[in-house]
Coordinates of C-alpha atoms and ligand atoms in Angstrom, one line a residue:
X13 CA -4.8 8.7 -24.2
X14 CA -1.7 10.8 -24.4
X15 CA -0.2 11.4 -20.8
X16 CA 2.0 14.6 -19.8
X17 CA 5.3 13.3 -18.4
X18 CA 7.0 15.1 -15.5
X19 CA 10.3 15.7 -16.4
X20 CA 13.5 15.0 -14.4
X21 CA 15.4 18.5 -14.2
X22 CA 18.6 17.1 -13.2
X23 CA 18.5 14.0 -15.7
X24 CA 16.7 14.9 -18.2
X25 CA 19.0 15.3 -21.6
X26 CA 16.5 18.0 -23.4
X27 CA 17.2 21.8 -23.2
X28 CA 15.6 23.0 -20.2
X29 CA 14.9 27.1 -20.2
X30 CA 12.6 26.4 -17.0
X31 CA 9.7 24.9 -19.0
X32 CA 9.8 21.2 -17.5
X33 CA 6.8 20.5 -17.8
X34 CA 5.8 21.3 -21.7
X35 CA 3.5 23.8 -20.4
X36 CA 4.9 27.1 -21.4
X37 CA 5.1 27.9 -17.5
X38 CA 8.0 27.9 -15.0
X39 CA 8.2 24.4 -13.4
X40 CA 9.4 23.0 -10.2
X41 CA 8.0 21.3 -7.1
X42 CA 6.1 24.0 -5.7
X43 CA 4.2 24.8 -9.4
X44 CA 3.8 21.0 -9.2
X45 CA 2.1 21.1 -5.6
X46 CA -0.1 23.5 -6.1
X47 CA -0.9 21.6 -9.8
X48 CA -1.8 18.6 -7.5
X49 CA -3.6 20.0 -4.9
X50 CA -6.3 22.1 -7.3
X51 CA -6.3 18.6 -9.7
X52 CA -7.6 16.6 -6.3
X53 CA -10.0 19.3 -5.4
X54 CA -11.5 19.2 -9.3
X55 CA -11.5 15.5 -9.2
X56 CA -13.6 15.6 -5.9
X57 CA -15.8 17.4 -7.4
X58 CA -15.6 15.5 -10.8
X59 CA -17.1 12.4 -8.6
X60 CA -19.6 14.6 -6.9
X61 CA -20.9 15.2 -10.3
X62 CA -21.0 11.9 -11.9
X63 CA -23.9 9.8 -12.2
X64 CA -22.5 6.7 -10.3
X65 CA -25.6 5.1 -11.7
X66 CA -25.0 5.3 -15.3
X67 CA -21.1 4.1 -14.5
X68 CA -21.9 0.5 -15.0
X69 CA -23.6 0.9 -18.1
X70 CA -21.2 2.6 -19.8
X71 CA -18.1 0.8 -21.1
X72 CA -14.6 2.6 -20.4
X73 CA -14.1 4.4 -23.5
X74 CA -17.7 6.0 -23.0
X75 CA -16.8 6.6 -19.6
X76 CA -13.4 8.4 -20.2
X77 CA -15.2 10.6 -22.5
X78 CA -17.9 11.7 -20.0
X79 CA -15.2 12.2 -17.4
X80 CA -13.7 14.4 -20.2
X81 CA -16.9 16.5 -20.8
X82 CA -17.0 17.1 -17.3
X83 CA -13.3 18.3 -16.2
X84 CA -13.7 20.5 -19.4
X85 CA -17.4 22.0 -18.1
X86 CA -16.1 22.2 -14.6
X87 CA -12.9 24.1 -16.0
X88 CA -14.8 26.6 -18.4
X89 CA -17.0 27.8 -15.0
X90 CA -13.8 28.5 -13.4
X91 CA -11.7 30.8 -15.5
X92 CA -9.4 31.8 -13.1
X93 CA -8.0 28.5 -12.9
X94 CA -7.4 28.2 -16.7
X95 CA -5.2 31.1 -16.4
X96 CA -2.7 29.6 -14.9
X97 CA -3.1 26.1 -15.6
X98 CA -2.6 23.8 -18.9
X99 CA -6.3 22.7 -19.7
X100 CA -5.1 19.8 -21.6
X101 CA -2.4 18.6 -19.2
X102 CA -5.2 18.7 -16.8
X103 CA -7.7 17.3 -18.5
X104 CA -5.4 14.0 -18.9
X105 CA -4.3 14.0 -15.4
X106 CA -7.7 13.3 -14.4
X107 CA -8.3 11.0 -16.3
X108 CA -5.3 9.2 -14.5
X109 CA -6.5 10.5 -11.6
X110 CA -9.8 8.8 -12.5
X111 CA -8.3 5.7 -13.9
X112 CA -5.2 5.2 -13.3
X113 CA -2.6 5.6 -10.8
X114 CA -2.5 9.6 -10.7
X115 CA 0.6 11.3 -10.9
X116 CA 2.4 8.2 -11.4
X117 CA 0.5 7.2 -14.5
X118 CA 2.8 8.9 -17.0
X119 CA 5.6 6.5 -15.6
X120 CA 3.0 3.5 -15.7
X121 CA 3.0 4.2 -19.5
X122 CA 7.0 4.6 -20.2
X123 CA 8.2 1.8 -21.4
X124 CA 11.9 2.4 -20.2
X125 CA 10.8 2.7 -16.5
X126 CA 11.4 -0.1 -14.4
X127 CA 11.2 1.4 -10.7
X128 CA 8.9 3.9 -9.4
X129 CA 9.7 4.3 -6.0
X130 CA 7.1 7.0 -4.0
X131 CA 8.9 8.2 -0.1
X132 CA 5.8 9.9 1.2
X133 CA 3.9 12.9 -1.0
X134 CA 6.8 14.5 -2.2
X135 CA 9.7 12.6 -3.3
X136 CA 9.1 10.0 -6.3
X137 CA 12.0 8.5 -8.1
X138 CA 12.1 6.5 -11.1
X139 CA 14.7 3.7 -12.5
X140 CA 15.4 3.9 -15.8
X141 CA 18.0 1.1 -17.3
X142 CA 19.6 0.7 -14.3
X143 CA 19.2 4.2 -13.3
X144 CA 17.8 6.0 -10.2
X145 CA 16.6 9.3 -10.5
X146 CA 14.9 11.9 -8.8
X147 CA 11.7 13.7 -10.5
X148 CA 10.0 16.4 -9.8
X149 CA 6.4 14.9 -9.3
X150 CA 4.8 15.3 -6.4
X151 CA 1.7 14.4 -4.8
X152 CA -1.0 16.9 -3.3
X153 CA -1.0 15.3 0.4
X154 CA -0.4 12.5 2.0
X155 CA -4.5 12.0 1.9
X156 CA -3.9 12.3 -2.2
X157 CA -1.1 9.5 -2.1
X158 CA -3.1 7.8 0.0
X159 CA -6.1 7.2 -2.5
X160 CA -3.9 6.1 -5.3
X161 CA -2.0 3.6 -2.8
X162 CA -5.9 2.3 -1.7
X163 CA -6.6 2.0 -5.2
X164 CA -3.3 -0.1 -6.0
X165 CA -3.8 -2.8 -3.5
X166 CA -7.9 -2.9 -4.0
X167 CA -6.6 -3.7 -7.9
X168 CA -4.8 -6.6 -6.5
X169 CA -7.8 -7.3 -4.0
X170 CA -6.1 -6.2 -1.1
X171 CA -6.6 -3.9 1.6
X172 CA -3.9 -1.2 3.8
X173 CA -5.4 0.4 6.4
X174 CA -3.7 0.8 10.2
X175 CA -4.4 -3.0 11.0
X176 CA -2.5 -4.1 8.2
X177 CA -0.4 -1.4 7.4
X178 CA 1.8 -3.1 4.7
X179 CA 0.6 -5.5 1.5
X180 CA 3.2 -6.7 -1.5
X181 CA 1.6 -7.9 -4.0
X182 CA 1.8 -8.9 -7.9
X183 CA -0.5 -6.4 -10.2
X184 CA -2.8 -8.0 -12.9
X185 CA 0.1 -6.7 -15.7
X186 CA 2.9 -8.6 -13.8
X187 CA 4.0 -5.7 -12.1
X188 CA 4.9 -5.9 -8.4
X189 CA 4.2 -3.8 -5.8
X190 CA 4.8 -2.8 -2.0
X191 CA 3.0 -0.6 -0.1
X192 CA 4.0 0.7 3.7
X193 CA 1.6 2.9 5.6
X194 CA 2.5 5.3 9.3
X195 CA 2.2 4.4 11.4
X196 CA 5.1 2.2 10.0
X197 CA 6.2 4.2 7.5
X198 CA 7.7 7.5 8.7
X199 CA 7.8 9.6 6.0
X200 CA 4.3 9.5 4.9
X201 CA 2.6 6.2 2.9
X202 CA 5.4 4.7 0.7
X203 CA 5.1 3.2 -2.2
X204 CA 7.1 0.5 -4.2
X205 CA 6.5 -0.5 -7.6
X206 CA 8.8 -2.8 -9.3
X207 CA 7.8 -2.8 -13.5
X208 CA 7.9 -5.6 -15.7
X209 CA 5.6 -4.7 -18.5
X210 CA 8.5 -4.2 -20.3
X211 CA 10.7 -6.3 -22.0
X212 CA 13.0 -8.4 -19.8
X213 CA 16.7 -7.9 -20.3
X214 CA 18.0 -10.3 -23.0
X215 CA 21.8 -12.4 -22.6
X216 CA 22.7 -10.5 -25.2
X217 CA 21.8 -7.0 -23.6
X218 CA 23.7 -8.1 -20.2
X219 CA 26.0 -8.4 -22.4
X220 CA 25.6 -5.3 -24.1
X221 CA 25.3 -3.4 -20.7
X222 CA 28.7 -5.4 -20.3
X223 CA 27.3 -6.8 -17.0
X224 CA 28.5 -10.2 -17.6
X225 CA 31.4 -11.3 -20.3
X226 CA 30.9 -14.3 -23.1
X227 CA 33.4 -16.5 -21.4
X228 CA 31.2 -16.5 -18.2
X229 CA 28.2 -17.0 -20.4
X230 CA 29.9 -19.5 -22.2
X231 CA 30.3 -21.5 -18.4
X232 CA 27.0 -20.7 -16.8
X233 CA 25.4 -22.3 -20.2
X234 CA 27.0 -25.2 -20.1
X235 CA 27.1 -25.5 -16.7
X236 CA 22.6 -25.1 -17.5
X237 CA 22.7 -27.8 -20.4
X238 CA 24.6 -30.2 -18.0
X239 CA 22.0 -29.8 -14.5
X240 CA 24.3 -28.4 -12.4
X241 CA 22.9 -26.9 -9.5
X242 CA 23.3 -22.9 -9.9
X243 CA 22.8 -20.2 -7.4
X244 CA 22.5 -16.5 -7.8
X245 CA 23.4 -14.2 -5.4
X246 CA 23.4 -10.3 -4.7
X247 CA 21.8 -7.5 -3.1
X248 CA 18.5 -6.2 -3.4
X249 CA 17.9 -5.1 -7.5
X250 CA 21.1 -6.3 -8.2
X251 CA 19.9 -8.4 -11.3
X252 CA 19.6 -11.4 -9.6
X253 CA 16.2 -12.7 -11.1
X254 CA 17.1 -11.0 -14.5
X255 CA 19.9 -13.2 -14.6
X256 CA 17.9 -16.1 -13.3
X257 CA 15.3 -15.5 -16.6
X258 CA 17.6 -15.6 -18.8
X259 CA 19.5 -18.7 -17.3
X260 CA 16.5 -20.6 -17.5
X261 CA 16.1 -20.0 -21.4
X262 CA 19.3 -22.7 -21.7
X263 CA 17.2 -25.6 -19.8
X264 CA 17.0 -27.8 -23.0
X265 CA 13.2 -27.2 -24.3
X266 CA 12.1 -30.7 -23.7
X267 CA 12.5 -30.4 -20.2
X268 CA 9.2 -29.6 -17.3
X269 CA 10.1 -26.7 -15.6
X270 CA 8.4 -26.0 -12.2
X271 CA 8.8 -22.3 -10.8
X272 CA 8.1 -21.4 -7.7
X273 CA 7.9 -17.5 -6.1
X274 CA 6.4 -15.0 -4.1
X275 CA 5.3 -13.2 -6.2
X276 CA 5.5 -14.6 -9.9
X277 CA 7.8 -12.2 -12.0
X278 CA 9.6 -14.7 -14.0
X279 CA 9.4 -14.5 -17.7
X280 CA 10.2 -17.7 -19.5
X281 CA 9.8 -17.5 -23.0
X282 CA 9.5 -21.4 -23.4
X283 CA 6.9 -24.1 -23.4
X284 CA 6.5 -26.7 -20.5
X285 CA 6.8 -24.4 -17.6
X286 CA 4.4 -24.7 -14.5
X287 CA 4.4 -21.2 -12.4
X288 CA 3.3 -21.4 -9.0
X289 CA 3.0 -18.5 -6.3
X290 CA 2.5 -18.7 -2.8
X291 CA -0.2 -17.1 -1.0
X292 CA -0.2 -15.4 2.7
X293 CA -2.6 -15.8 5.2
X294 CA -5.9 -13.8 4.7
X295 CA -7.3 -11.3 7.3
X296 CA -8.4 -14.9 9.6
X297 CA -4.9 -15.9 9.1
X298 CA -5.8 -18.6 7.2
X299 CA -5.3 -19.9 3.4
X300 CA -1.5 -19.7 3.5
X301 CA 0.7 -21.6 1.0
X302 CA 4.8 -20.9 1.8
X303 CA 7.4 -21.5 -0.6
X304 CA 7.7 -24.6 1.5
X305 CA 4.1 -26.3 0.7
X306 CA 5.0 -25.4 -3.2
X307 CA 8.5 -27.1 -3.2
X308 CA 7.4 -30.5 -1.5
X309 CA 4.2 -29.8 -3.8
X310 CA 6.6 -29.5 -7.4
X311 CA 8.2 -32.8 -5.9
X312 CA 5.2 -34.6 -6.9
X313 CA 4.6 -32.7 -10.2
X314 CA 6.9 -34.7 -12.0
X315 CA 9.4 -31.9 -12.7
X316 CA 12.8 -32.5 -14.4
X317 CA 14.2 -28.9 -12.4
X318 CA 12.5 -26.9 -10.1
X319 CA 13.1 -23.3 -10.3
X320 CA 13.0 -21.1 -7.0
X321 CA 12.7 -17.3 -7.4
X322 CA 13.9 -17.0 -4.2
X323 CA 15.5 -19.0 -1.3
X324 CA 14.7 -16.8 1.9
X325 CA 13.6 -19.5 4.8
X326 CA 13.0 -23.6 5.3
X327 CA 12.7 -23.8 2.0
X328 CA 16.2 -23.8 1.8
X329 CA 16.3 -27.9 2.8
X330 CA 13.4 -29.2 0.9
X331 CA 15.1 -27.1 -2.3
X332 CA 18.9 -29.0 -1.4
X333 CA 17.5 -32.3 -1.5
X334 CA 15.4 -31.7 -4.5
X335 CA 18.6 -30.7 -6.2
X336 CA 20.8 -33.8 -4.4
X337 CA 17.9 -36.2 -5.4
X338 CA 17.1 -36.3 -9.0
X339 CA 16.5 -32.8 -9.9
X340 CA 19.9 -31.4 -10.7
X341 CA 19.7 -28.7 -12.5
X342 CA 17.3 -26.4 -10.2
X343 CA 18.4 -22.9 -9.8
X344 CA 17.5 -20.0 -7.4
X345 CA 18.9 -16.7 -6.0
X346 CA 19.7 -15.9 -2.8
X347 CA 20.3 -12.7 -0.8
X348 CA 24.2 -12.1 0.9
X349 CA 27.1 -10.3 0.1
X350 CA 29.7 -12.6 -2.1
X351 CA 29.2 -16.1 -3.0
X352 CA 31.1 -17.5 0.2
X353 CA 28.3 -15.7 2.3
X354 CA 25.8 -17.3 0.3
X355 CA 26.6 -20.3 1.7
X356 CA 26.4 -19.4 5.1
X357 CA 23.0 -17.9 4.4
X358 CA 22.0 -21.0 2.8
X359 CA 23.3 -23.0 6.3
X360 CA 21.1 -20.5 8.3
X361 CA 17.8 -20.7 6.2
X362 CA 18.1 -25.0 6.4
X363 CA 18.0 -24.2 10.2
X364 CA 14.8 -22.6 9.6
X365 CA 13.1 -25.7 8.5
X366 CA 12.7 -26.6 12.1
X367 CA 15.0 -30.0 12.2
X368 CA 17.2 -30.4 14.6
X369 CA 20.5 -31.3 12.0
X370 CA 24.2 -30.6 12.6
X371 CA 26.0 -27.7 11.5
X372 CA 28.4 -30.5 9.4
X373 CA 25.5 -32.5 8.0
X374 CA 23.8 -29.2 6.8
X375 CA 27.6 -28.4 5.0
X376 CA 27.8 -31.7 3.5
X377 CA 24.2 -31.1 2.3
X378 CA 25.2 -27.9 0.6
X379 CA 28.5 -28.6 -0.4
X380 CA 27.2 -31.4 -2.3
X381 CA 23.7 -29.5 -3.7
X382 CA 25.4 -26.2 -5.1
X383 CA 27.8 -26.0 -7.5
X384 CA 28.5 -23.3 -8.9
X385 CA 27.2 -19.4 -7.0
X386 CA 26.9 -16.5 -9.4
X387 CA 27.1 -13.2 -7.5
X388 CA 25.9 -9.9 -9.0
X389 CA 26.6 -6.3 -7.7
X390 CA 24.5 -3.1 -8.2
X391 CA 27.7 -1.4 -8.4
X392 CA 28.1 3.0 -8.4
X393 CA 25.8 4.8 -11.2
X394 CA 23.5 1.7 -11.5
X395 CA 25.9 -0.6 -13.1
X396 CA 25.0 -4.3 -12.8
X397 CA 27.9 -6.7 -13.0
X398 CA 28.6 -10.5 -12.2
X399 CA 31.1 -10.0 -10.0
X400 CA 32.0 -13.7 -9.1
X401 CA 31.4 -17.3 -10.0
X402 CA 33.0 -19.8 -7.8
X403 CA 32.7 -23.6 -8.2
X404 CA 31.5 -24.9 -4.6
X405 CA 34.4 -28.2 -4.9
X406 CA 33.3 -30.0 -1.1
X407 CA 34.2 -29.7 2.0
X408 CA 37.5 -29.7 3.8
X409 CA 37.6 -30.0 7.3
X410 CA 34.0 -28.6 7.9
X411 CA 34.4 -25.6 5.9
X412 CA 33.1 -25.1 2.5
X413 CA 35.7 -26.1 -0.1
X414 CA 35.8 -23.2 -3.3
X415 CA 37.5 -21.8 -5.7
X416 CA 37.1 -18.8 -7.9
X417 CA 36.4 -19.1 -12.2
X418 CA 35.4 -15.7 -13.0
X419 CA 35.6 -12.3 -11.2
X420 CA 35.4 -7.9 -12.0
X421 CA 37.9 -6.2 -10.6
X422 CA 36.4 -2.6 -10.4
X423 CA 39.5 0.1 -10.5
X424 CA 37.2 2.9 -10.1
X425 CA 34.5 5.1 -11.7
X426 CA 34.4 7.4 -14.4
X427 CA 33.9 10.9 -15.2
X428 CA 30.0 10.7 -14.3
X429 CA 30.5 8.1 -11.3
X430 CA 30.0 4.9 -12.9
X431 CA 31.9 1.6 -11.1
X432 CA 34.7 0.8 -14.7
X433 CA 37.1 -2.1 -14.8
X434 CA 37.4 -5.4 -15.8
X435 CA 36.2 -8.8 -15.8
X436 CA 38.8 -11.8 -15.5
X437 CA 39.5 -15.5 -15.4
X438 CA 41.1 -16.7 -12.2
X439 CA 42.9 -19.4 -13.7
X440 CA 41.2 -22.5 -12.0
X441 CA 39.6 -24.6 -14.4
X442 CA 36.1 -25.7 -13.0
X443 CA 36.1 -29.5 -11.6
X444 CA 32.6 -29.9 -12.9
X445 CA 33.7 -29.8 -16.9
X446 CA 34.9 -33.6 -16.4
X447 CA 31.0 -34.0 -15.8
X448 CA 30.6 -31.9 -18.7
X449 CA 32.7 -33.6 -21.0
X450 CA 30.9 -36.9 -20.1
X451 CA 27.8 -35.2 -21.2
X452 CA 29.3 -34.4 -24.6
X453 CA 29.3 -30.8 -23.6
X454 CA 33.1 -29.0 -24.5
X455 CA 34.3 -25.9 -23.5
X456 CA 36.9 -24.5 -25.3
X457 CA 40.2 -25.3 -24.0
X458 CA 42.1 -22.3 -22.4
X459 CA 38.9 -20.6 -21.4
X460 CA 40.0 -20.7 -17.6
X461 CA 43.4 -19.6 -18.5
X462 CA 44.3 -17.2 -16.0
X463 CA 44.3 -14.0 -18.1
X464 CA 42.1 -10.3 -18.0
X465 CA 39.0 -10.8 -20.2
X466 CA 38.5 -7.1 -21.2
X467 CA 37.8 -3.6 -20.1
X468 CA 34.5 -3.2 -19.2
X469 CA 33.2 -0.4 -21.0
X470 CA 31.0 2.2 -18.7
X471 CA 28.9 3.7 -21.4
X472 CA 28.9 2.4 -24.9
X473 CA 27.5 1.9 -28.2
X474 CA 24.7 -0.9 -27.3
X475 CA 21.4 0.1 -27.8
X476 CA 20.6 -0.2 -23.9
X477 CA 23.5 1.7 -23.1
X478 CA 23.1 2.5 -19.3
X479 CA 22.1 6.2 -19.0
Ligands
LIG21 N1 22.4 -6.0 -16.0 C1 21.5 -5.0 -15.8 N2 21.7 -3.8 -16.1 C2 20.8 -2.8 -15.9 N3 19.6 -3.0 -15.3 C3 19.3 -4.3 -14.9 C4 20.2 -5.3 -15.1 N4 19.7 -6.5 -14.5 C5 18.5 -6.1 -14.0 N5 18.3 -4.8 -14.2 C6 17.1 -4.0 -13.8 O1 17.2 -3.9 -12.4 C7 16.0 -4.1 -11.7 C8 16.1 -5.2 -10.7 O2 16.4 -6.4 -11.4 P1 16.0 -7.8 -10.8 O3 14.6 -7.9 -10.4 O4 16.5 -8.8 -11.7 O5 16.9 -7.7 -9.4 P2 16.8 -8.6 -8.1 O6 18.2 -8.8 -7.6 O7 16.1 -9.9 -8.4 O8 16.0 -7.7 -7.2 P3 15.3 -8.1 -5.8 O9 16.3 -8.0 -4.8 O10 14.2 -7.1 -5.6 O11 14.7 -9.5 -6.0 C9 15.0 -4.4 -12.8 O12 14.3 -3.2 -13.1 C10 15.8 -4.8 -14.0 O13 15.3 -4.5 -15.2
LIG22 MG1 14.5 -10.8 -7.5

């Protein structure tokens, strides 16, 4: 089924003369409004009409017909309507009305959308390639964004109501969402839904998008090959699992990977890799499995590195000693601001674990589990960048020894406000290629020579070119 697709009038590259959406009528979020509210009022009476007892017995394509011959009966006895509106467009609509996620469907179906990000019934915005930007769908009511919201979480077998006002959860086609209700939510029901039907973002289009350089490829590869501990950190959407997906593909294929996450939206394109998720409580509070249960749970799963999505409580311990204690290698990603800060977040999250340890014991525990921290920005116009490594070295009179490898120095933005500048090498050559070099594994000499490793281009030639 073809889908009508709202169209972004401040983004969107086609001519506009007013016609947004295809339909040969003036566009904008009133039209759209009023579009919505007479396509929820067909649709109610679309399921008054059906025959909810011939609905089992037909199989979907059967039933999308039906539902067809119905929105196009009910639309002939009410001319009036087909005057102003697009029978086609409509007709489609409800079947994503009927089906699918409404007014979202259209972004459900684009392959280059990654967010869809709904702030109450009127205000969606969609991410594409790194990209936030407004559209000008809207939703009839809050009743209307309701529905599709109820219809999201009963997918993933969940309910929202005002007990339970919020649910994140991981949708059948990998896709994640988040859902927050009012009274919580103050704008309305809100609705997160973070994409990954699409293809995952390759090495070589980071590269492309000239988020991270070769020479810090180069380093975080070896640094994979040879089980050093990594550890990604950034904001939120910074690129930090993206990054994480795509480090994983160096762990040498003979290798038992165990990954562990929330909510499982790691891609591995590799054999040998156990994916676990955790579970919350159900509505008796009962049946939860934390990140916690899964790690001491990998332990005995005979894994040669243990992969964690994301460090965010006691976890933290039970992750440092697998990776101080024969699982070298293991990799996560962490929330905080720079990779010094990561550290500290690390120290409070061990402290979550519940035992009663000393602030130097937890250092010496870090110090000597982490390696090397990868930080990643979502810098201005949507630009993702690795914006640090630093080699974690010890400890030196209780504070965390470090020293930076490879840093972006931003020296502004460009004509259409996105972060430019350039990536570098500090000059410190990291302490852990002597480990490498043990290993077999060389990097070429002079790659920490401290030197500017090229202007990092803001728009460019690659085929994922950041719009
Ligand atoms: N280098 C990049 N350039 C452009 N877009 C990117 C880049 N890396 C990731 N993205 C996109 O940004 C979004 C967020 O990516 P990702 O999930 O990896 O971030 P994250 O830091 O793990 O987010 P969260 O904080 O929610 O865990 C995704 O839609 C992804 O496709
Ligand atoms: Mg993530």
């Amino acid at each position: 089924m073809k889908m009508s697709l709202s169209r972004n009038r401040k983004t969107d590259p086609r001519p506009s003369n007013g016609d947004l959406d295809g339909t040969g009528r003036q566009s904008g979020n009133g039209f759209e409004a009023e579009f919505q509210k007479l396509k929820t009022r067909i649709h109610r009476e679309l399921i008054d009409s059906l025959d909810l007892s011939r609905i089992g017995s037909l199989d979907e394509s059967h039933l999308r017909a039906h539902i067809r011959n119905l929105a196009e009966g009910l639309l002939r006895s009410r001319p009036e309507m087909l005057s102003s509106i697009d029978e086609e467009r409509l007709v489609d609509d409800l079947m994503a009305e009927s089906f699918g996620l409404g007014p979202l469907e259209p972004y459900m179906q684009d392959p280059d959308v990654t967010d869809i990000l709904v702030n109450g019934p009127g205000e969606v915005y969609v991410e594409r390639m790194g990209r936030l930007q407004e559209t000008n769908t809207v939703f009839a009511d809050d009743e209307h964004l309701m529905q599709i919201i109820q219809r999201v979480v009963a997918q993933v077998g969940r309910r929202i109501d005002e007990q339970s006002p919020m649910v994140d959860a991981r949708r059948p086609d990998g896709s994640r969402i988040n859902a927050v209700i009012p009274p919580l939510a103050l704008c309305g029901p809100v609705l997160s839904i973070r994409r990954f039907g699409h293809v995952p973002l390759q090495i070589s289009d980071l590269l492309a998008l000239d988020s991270i350089c070769p020479e810090m490829v180069a380093l975080l590869q070896a640094a994979i090959e040879g089980r050093v501990n990594v550890m990604i950190s950034g904001g939120t959407g910074s690129g930090k699992t993206t990054l994480l997906n795509n480090l994983s593909c160096f762990v040498p294929i003979e290798e038992r990977l165990v990954t562990i996450e929330d909510s499982a939206e790691l891609q591995l394109q590799r054999k040998h890799v156990v994916g676990l998720e955790t579970r919350i409580a159900n509505t008796e509070g009962q049946g939860e499995v934390t990140p916690r249960d899964l790690v001491r749970n990998a332990l005995r799963m005979r894994p040669d590195r243990i992969i964690l999505g994301e460090v965010r409580g006691g976890e933290a311990l039970d992750m440092l000693q697998a990776m101080n204690t024969g699982h070298e290698g293991s990799l996560s990603t962490i929330h905080a601001n720079d990779t010094r800060d990561a550290l500290s977040r690390l120290e409070v999250m061990v402290s979550m674990a519940g035992f009663d340890l000393s602030v130097g014991v937890v250092r010496s525990y870090i110090a000597s589990a982490i390696t090397l921290v990868v930080h990643l920005a979502r810098l201005k116009g949507g630009v993702r960048r690795v914006m640090r490594i630093s080699e974690v070295t010890g400890l030196e009179d209780g504070e965390y020894r470090m020293q930076e490898i490879f840093g972006f120095r931003q020296s502004g933005t460009d004509d259409e406000g996105r972060a430019k500048g350039s990536f570098y090498a500090a000059g410190n050559a990291p302490w852990l290629c002597r480990r490498l070099e043990e290993l077999g594994i060389n990097l070429p000499s002079g790659l920490f020579d401290k030197r500017v490793l090229g202007v990092a281009k803001t728009s460019g030639s690659s085929a994922l070119e950041v719009v």
